[in-house]
Coordinates of C-alpha atoms in Angstrom, one line a residue:
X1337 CA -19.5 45.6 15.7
X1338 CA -16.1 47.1 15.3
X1339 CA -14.1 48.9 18.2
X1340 CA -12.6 51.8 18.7
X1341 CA -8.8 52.4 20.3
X1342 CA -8.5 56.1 22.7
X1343 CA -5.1 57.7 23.8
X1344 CA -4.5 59.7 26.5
X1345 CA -2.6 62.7 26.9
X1346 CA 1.0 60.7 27.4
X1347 CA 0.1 58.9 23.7
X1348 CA -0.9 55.3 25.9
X1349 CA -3.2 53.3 24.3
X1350 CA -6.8 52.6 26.5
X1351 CA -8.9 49.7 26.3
X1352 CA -10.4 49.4 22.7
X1353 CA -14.6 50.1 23.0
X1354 CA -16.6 49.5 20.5
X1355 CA -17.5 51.8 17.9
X1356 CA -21.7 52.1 17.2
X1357 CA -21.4 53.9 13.8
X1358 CA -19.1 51.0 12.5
X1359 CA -22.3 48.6 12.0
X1360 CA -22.7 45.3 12.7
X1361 CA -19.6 42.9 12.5
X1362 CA -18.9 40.3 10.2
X1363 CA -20.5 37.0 10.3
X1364 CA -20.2 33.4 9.7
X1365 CA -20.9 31.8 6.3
X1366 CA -23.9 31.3 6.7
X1367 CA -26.1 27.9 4.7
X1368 CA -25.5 29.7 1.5
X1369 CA -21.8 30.1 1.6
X1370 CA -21.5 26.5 2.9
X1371 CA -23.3 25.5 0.4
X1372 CA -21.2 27.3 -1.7
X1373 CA -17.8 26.0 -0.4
X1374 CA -19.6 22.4 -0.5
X1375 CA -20.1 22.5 -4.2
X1376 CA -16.7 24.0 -5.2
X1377 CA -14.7 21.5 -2.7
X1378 CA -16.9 18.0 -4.4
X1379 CA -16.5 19.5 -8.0
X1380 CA -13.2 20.1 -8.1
X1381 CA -10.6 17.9 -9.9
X1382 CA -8.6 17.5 -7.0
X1383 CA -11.7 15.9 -5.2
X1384 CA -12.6 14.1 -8.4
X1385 CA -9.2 12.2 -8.1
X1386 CA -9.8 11.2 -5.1
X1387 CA -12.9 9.8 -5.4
X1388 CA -11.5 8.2 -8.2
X1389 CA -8.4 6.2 -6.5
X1390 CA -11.0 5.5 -3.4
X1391 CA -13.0 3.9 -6.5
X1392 CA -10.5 2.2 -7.6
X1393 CA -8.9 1.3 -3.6
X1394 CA -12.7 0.1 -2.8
X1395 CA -12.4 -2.3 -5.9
X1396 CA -9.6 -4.4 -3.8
X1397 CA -11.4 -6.5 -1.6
X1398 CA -13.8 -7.0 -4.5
X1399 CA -10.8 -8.8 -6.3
X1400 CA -9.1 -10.1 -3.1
X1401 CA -12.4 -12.2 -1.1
X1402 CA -15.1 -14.0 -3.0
X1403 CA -17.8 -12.3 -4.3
X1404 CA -21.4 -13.3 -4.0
X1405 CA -22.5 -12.1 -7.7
X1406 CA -19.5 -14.1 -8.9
X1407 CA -19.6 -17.6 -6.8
X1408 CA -21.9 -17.7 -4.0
X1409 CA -20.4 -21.5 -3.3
X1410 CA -16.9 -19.7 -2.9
X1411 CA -17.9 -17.3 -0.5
X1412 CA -20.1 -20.4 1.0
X1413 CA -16.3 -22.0 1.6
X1414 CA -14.6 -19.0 2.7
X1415 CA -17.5 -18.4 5.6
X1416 CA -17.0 -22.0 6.1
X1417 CA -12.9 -22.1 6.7
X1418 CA -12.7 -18.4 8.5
X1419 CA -16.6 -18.5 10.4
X1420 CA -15.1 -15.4 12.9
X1421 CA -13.2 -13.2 10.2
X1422 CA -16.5 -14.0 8.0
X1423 CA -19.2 -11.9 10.5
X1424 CA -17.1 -9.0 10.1
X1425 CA -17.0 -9.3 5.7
X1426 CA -20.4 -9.7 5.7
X1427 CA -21.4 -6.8 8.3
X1428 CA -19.3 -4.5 5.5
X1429 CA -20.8 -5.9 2.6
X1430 CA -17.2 -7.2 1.4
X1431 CA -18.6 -10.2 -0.2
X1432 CA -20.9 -8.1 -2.3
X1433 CA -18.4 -5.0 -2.7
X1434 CA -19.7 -3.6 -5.7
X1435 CA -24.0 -3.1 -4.9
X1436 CA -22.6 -2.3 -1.1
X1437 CA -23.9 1.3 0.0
X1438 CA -20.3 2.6 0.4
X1439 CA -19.2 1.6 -2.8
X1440 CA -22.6 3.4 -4.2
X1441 CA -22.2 6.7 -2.2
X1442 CA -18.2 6.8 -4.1
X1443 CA -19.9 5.8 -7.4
X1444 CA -22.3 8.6 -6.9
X1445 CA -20.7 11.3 -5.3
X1446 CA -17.5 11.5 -7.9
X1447 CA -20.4 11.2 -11.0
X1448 CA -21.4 14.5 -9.6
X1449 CA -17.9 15.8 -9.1
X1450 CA -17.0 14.8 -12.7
X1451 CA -20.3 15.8 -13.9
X1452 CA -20.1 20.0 -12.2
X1453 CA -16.4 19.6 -12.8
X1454 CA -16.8 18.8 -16.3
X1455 CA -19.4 20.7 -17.8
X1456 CA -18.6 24.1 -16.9
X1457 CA -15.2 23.5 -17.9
X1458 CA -16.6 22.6 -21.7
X1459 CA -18.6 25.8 -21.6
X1460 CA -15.5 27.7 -20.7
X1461 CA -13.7 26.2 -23.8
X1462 CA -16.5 26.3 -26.3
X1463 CA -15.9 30.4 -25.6
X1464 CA -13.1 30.2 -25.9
X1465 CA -12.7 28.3 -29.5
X1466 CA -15.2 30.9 -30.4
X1467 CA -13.0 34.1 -29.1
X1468 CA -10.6 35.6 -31.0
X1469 CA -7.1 35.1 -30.5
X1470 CA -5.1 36.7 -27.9
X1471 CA -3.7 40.3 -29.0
X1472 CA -0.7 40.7 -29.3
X1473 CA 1.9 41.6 -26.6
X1474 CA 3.3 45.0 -26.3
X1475 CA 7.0 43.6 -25.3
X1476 CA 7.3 40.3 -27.2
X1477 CA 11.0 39.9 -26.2
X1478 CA 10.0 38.4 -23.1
X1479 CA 8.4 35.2 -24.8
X1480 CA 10.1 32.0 -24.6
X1481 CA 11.5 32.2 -28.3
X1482 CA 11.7 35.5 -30.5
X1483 CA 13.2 36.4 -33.5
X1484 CA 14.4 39.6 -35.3
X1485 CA 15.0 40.3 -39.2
X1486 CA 14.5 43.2 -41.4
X1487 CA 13.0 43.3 -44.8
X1488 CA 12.4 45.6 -47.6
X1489 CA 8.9 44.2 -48.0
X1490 CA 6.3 46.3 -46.7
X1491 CA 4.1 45.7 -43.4
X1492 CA 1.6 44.6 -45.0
X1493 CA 3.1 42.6 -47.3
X1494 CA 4.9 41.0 -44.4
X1495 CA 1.7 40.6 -42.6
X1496 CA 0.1 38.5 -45.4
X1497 CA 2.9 36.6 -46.3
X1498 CA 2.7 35.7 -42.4
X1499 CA -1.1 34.4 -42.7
X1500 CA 0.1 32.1 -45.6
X1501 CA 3.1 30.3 -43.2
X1502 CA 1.0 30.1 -40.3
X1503 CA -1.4 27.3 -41.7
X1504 CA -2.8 25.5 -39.2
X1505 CA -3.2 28.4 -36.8
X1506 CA -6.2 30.8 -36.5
X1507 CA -5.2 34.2 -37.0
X1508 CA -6.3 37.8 -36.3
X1509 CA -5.0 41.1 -37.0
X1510 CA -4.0 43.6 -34.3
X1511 CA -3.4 46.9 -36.2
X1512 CA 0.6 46.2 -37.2
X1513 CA 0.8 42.3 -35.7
X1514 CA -1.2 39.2 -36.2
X1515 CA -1.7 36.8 -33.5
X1516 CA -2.1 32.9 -34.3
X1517 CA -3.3 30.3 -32.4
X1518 CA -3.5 26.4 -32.7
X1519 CA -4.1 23.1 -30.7
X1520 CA -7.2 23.4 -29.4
X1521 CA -7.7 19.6 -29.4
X1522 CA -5.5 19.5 -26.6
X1523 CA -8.7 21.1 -24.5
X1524 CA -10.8 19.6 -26.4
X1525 CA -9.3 15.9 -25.5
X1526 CA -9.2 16.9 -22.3
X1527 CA -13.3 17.5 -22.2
X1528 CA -13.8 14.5 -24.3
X1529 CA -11.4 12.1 -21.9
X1530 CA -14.0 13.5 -18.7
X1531 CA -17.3 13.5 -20.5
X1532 CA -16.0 9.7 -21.7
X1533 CA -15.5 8.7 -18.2
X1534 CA -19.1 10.5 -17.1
X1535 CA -20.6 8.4 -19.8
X1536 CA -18.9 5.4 -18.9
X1537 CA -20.5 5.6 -15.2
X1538 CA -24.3 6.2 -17.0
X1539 CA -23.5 3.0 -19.2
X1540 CA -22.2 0.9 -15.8
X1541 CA -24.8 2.2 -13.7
X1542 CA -27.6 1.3 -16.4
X1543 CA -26.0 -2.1 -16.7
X1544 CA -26.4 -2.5 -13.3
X1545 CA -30.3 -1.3 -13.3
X1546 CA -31.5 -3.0 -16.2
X1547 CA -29.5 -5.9 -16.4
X1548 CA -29.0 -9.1 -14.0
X1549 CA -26.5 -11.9 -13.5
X1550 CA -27.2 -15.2 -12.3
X1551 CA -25.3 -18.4 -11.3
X1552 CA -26.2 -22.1 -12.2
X1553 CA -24.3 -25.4 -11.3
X1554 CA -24.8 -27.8 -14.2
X1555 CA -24.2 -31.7 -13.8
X1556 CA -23.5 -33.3 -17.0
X1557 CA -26.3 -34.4 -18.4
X1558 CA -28.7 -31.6 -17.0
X1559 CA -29.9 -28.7 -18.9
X1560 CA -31.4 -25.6 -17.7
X1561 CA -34.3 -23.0 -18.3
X1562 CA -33.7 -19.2 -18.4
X1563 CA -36.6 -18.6 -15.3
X1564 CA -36.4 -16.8 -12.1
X1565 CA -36.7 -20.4 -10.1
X1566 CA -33.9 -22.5 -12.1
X1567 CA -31.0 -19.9 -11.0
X1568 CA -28.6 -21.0 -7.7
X1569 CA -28.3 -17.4 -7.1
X1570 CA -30.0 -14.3 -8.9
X1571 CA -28.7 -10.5 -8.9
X1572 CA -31.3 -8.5 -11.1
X1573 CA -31.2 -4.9 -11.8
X1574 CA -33.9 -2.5 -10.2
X1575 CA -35.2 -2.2 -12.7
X1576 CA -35.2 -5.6 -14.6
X1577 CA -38.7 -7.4 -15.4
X1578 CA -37.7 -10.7 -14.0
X1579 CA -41.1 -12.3 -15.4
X1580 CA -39.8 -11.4 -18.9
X1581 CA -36.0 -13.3 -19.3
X1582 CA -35.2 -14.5 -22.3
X1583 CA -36.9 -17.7 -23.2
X1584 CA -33.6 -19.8 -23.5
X1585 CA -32.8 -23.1 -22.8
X1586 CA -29.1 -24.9 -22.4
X1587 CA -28.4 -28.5 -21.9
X1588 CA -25.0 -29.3 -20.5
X1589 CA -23.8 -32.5 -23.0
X1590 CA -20.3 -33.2 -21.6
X1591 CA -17.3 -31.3 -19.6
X1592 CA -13.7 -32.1 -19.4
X1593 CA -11.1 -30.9 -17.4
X1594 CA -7.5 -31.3 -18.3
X1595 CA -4.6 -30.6 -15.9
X1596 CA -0.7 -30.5 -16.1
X1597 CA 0.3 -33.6 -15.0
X1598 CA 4.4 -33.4 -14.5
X1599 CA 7.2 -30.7 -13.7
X1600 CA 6.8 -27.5 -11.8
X1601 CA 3.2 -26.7 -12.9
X1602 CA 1.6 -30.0 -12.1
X1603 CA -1.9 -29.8 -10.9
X1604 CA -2.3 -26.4 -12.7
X1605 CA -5.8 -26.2 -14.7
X1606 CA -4.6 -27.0 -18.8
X1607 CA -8.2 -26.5 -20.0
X1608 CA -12.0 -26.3 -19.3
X1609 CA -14.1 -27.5 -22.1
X1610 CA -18.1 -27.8 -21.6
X1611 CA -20.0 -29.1 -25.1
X1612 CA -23.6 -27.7 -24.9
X1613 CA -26.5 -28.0 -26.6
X1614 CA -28.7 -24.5 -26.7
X1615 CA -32.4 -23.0 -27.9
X1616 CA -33.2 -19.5 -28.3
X1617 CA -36.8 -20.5 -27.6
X1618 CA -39.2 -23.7 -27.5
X1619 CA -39.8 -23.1 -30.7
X1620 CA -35.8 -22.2 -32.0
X1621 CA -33.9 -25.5 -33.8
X1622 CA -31.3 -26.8 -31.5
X1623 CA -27.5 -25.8 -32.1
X1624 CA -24.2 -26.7 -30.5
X1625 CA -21.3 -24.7 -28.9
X1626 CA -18.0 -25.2 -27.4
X1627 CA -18.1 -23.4 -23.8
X1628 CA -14.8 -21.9 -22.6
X1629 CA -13.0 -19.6 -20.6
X1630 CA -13.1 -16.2 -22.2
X1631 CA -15.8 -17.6 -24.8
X1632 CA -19.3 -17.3 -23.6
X1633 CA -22.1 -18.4 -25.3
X1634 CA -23.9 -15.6 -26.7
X1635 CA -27.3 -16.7 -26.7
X1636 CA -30.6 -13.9 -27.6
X1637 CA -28.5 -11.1 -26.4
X1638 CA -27.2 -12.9 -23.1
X1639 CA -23.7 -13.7 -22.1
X1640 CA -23.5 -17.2 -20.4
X1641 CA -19.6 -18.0 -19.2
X1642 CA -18.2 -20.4 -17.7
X1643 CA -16.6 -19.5 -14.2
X1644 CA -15.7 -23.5 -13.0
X1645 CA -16.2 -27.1 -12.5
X1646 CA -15.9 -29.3 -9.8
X1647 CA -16.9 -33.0 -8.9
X1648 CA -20.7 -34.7 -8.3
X1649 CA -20.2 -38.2 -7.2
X1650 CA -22.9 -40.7 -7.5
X1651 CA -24.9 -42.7 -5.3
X1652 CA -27.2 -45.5 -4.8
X1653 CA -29.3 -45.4 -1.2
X1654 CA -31.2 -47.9 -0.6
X1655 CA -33.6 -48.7 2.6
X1656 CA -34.1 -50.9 5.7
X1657 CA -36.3 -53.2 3.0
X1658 CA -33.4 -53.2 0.4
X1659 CA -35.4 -50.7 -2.0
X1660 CA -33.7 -48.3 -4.1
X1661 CA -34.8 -44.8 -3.0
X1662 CA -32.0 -42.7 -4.0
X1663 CA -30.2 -42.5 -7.3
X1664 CA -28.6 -39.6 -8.8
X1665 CA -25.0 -37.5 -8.5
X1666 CA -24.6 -34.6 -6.2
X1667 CA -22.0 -31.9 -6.1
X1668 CA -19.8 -31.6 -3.9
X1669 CA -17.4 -27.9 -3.7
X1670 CA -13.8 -28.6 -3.5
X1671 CA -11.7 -26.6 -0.7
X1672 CA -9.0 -25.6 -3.0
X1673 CA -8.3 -26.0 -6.7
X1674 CA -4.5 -28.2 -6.6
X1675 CA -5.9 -31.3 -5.7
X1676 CA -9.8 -30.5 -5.7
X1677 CA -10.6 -32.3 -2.3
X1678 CA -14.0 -31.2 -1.9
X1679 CA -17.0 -31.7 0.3
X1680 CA -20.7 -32.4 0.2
X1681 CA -23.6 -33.6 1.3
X1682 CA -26.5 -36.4 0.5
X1683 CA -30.2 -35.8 1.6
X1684 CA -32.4 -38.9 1.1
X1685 CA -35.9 -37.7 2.9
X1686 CA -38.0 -40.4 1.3
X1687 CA -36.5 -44.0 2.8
X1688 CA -40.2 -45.1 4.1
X1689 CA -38.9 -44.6 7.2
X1690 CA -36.5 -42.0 9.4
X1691 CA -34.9 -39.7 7.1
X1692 CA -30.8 -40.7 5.9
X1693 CA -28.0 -38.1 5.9
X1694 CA -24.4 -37.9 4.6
X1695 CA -21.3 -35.7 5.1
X1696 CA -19.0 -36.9 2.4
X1697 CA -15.4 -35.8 1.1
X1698 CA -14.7 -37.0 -2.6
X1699 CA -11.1 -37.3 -3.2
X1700 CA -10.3 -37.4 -6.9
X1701 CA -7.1 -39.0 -6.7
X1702 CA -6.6 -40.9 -3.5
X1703 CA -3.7 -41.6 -1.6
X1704 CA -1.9 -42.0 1.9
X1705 CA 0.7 -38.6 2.5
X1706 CA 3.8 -39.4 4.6
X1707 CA 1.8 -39.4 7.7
X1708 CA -0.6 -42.0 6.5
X1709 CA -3.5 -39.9 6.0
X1710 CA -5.7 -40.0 2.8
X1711 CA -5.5 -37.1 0.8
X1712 CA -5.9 -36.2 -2.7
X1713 CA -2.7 -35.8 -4.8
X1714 CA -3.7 -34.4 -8.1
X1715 CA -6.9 -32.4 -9.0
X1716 CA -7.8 -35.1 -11.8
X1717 CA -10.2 -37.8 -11.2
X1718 CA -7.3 -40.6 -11.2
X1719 CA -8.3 -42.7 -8.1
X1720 CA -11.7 -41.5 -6.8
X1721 CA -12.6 -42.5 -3.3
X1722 CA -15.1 -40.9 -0.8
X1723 CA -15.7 -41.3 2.9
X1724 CA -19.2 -40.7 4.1
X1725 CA -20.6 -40.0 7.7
X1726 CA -24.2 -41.3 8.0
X1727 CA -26.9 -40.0 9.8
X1728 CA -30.6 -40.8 11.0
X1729 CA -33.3 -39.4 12.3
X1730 CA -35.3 -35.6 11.6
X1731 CA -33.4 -33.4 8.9
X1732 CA -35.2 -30.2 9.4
X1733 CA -36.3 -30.3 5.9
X1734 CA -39.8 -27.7 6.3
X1735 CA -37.4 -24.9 7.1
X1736 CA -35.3 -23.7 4.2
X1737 CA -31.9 -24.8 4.3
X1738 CA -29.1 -25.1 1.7
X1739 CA -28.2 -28.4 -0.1
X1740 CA -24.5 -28.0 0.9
X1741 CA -25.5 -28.5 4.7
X1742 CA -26.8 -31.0 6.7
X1743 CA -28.9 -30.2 10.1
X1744 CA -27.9 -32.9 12.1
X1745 CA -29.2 -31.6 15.7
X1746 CA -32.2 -33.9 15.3
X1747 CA -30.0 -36.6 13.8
X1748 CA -28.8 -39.7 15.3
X1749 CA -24.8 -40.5 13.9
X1750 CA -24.9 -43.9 12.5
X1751 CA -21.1 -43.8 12.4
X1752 CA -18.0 -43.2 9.5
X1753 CA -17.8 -45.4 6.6
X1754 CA -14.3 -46.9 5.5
X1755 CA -12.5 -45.5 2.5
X1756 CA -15.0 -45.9 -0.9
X1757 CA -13.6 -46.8 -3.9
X1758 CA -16.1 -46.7 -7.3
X1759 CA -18.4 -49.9 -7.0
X1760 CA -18.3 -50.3 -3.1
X1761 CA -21.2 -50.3 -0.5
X1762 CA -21.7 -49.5 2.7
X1763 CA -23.9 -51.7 5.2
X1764 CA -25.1 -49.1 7.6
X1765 CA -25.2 -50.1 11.3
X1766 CA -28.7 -51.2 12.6
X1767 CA -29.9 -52.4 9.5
X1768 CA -30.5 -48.8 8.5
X1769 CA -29.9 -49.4 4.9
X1770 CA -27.3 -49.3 2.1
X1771 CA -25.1 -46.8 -0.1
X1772 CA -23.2 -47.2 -3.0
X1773 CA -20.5 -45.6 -4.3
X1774 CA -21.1 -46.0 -8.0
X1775 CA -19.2 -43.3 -9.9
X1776 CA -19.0 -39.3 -10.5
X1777 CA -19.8 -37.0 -13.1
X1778 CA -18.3 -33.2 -13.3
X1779 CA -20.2 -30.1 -13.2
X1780 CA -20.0 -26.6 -14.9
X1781 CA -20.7 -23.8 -12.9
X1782 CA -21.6 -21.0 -14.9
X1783 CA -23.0 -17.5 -14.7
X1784 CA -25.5 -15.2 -17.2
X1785 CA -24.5 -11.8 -17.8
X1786 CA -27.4 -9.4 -19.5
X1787 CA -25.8 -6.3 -20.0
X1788 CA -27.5 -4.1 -22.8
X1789 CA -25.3 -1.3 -21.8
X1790 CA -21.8 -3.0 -23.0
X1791 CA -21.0 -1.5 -26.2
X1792 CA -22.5 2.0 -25.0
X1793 CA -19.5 1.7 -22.3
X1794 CA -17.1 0.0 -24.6
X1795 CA -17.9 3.2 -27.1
X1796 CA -17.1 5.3 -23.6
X1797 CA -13.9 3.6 -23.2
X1798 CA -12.4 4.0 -26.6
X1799 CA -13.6 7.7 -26.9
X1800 CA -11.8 8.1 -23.1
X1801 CA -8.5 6.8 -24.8
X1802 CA -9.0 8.9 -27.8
X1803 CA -9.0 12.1 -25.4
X1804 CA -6.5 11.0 -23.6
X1805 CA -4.4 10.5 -26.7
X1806 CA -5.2 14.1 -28.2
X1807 CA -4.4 15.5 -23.9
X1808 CA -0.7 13.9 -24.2
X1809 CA 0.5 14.4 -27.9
X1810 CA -1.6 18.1 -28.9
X1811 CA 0.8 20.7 -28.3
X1812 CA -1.3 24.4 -27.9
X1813 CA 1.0 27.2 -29.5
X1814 CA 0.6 30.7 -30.1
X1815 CA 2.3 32.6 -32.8
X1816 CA 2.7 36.5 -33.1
X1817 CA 4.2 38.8 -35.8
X1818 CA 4.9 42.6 -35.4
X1819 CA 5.7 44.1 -38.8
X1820 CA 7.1 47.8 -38.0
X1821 CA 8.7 50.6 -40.8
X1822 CA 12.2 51.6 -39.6
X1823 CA 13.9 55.0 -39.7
X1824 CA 15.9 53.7 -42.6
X1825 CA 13.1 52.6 -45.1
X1826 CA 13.1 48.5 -43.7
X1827 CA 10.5 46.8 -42.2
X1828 CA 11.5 45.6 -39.1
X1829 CA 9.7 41.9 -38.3
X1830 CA 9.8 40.7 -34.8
X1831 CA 8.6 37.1 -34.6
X1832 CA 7.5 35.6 -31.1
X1833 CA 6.3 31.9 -30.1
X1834 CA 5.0 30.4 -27.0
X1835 CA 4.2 27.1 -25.9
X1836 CA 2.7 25.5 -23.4
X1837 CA 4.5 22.2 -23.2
X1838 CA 7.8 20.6 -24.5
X1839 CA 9.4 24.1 -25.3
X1840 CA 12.6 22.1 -26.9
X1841 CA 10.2 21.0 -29.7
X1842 CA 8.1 24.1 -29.9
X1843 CA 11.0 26.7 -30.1
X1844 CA 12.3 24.5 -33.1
X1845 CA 8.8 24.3 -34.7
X1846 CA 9.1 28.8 -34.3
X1847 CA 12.7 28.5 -35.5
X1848 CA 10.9 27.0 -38.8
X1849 CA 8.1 29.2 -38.8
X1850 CA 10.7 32.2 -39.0
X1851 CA 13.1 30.9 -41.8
X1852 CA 9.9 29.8 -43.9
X1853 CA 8.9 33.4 -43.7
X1854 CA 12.4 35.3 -44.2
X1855 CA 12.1 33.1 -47.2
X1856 CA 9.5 33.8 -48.5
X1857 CA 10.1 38.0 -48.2
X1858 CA 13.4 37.4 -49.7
X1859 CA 12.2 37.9 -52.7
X1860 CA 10.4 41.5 -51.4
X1861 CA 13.4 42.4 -50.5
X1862 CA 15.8 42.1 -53.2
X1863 CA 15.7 45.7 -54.2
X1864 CA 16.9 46.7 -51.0
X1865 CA 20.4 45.8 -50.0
X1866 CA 20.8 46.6 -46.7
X1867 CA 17.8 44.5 -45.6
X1868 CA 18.6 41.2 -43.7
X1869 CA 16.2 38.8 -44.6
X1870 CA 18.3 35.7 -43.0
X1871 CA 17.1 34.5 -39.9
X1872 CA 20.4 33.1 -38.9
X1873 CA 21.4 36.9 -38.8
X1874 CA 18.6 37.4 -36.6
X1875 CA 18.1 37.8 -32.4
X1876 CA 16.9 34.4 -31.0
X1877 CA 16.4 33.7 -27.8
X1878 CA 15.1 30.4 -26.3
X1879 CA 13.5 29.7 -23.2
X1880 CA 14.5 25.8 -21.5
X1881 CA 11.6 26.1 -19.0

């Protein structure tokens, strides 16, 4: 309700009341108007840049810490070397950054912004490509560039003559002007570079729910089946069938690992090379193909790359009664990749008797540092050794447990084992048993990437930097000629230009509009002498803003 101010008779102003015939008084916004201001503040570009460098800012720790959907056996080493620091990742979802709920709500909410952002601003310039040009000015001396020059061709001779030099433009007459118009790509890039990017966001996010990514470790020698069961680690889509993977098979033949061996670079990964043998289906023929980084295997629309390698030393475990009850190579994660010391661990349940453990550290090329420690020197298998720490007693094994981990609280320590070189045993104490050192193989880990939504978002991408393109090299322009009869029998032409961007090159592209027409009414006006038809006799005046 308003007020109302009162004087008395010395002109003082009283104490304001309030005024009943004013109505009520103005009021809040009210859920429609915030819902109003809501919808302009998300889908404006301003707030779609935003969203777009938190995008990009959320992507960091992504790139930075080891991702789950990448290496689960990295982030399985990182938890291990930084336990404290590691509650805190996890309770963010930084080890699995991009399907994190955060990461989803930015994905989300700057689709939307892009999306009302976007489409109304298409709308706008589908009008407007429709409209007519501009009309014409009433003062064009105040453009950025104009020009002056008589003529003893008529108006509207001058006027057609002017639809013939403006090709390019769209012209429309305005009673004695025309007004022309051209680079409408620019807007039109524009649209095309945002509606790419929406469309690149559908084809990501229906990667993501149709798709799936899995990790397998691979010991030469082993092969694997494309089934729910045979992956380490699985990340389907929401929508993916998981009972309906592609029947594939791949059998992992040989790997080899070459490193630099001398100067400044030594230890530095040379090559990875995995030979495998592949089916399509049970009932495909066999074929052959050289895994390496950056060239997957492409296998019934399925991308399988390789993402490492690593060590799995052998072993021979045998019992209290001298039988052989454990035979095969296990893998074992190295802590860092310049000398590939990495750890690991053997389970032999079945020994007829109390179950054997070991906690083992494989060094591939041994040696004592300058404090007379063992370490490994160079990431290539040049003098394998291991050290093992035995165990006896109740593994835990009914509980689920992973086979990089050893639960030794119901485990007697049978004590360490001296340095192993390839071909050495170990006598455990009490008669417990024996193990054998007896070689090493390398693994492959690689990782499965169905994506049907990759050349939809590669066709998204290139249309993006095809808009972008037509955005920075399009320059819109608008042209205008006024054709007027003097006092003394000439047509007076006035010529005016205006451009958007780069004026320098748009007042010289004017400049060459106006000679090409004075040249082309020359010949109008040869029957009139005092006509200037010359544009360097004419008024020109440039604008450098």
């Amino acid at each position: 309700m308003s007020t109302r101010t009162t004087e008395n008779a010395d002109g003082a102003e009283q104490a304001r009341t309030p005024d009943p015939a004013a109505g009520p008084g103005p009021k809040g916004l009210g859920p429609a108007g915030w819902g109003r201001w809501v919808w302009r503040t998300l889908t404006s570009m301003r707030t779609a840049l935003i969203l777009l460098f938190m995008l990009a800012l959320g992507a960091i720790p992504g790139s930075i810490l080891p991702q789950n959907v990448v290496s689960v056996d990295e982030v399985a080493t990182y938890v291990r070397e930084n336990p404290e620091l590691s509650v805190w990742l996890d309770r963010f979802h930084l080890f699995d950054v991009f399907s994190s709920p955060w990461y989803a709500a930015i994905y989300l909410l700057l689709f939307v912004s892009l999306a009302g952002c976007v489409i109304p601003r298409a709308l706008v310039h589908a009008r407007a490509v429709r409209a007519r040009p501009v009309a014409t000015p009433r003062n064009l001396g105040r453009m950025p560039y104009v020009a002056r020059f008589g003529t003893g061709a008529s108006p509207e001779t001058v006027l057609e003559r002017s639809r013939s030099v403006l090709k390019g433009y769209r012209v429309e007459r305005y009673g004695d002007s025309v007004s022309a118009e051209t680079g409408y790509l620019r807007e039109v890039g524009n649209v095309l570079f945002h509606f790419s990017l929406l469309a690149l966001l559908l084809a990501l996010a229906a990667g993501s729910f149709f798709g799936y990514r899995g990790n397998m470790l691979l010991v030469e020698g082993d092969g694997f089946a494309n089934t729910l069961p045979s992956y380490d680690a699985i990340y389907p889509g929401h929508w993916t069938d998981t009972d309906a993977f592609e029947p594939f098979t791949i059998h992992l033949d040989s790997f080899e690992a070459s490193f630099i061996d001398d100067g400044d670079l030594r230890g530095q990964a040379e090559s990875y090379v995995a030979e495998l043998s592949y089916k399509e289906s049970p009932e495909s023929e066999e074929e052959q193909h050289t895994l390496e980084v950056n060239h997957p295997l492409s296998v019934d629309g399925v991308q399988v790359y390789l993402l490492g390698h690593g060590y799995a030393p052998q072993f021979e475990v045998r019992n209290a009664d001298g039988d052989l009850v454990f035979d095969q190579a296990v893998p074992f994660l190295h802590r860092e990749t310049m000398t590939y010391t990495s750890d690991g661990v053997v389970k032999v349940p079945d020994t007829g008797g109390e179950e054997l453990g070991f906690v083992g550290v494989f060094l591939p090329t041994a040696a004592e540092d300058s404090e007379g420690e063992l370490v490994s020197t160079f990431p290539g298998a040049e003098n394998p050794m291991v050290t093992l720490e035995a165990y006896q007693g109740d593994m835990g094994m009914v509980d689920p447990q992973s086979v990089y981990q050893l639960r030794t609280e119901g485990m007697e320590s049978l004590g360490e084992s001296p340095v192993m070189a390839v071909g050495d045993t170990w006598e455990l104490p009490d008669e417990a048993g024996s193990i054998t050192f007896t070689g090493y193989k390398e693994y492959a880990t690689l990782q499965s990437n169905r994506d049907g939504a990759r050349l939809p978002a590669l066709g998204a991408a290139t249309a993006a930097v095809a808009g972008l393109l037509l955005t920075l090299f399009v320059r819109p322009r608008r042209v205008w000629v006024r054709a007027t009869r003097g006092e003394d029998g000439t047509t007076r032409v006035e010529l005016a230009g205006l451009g958007k961007t780069e004026v320098a090159g748009d007042n010289a592209e004017f400049h060459e509009i106006t000679k090409r027409l004075a040249g082309r009414l020359r010949s109008e006006s040869d029957d009139n002498p005092h006509t200037t038809s010359d544009p360097r006799e004419s008024t020109t005046r440039g604008s450098d803003r």
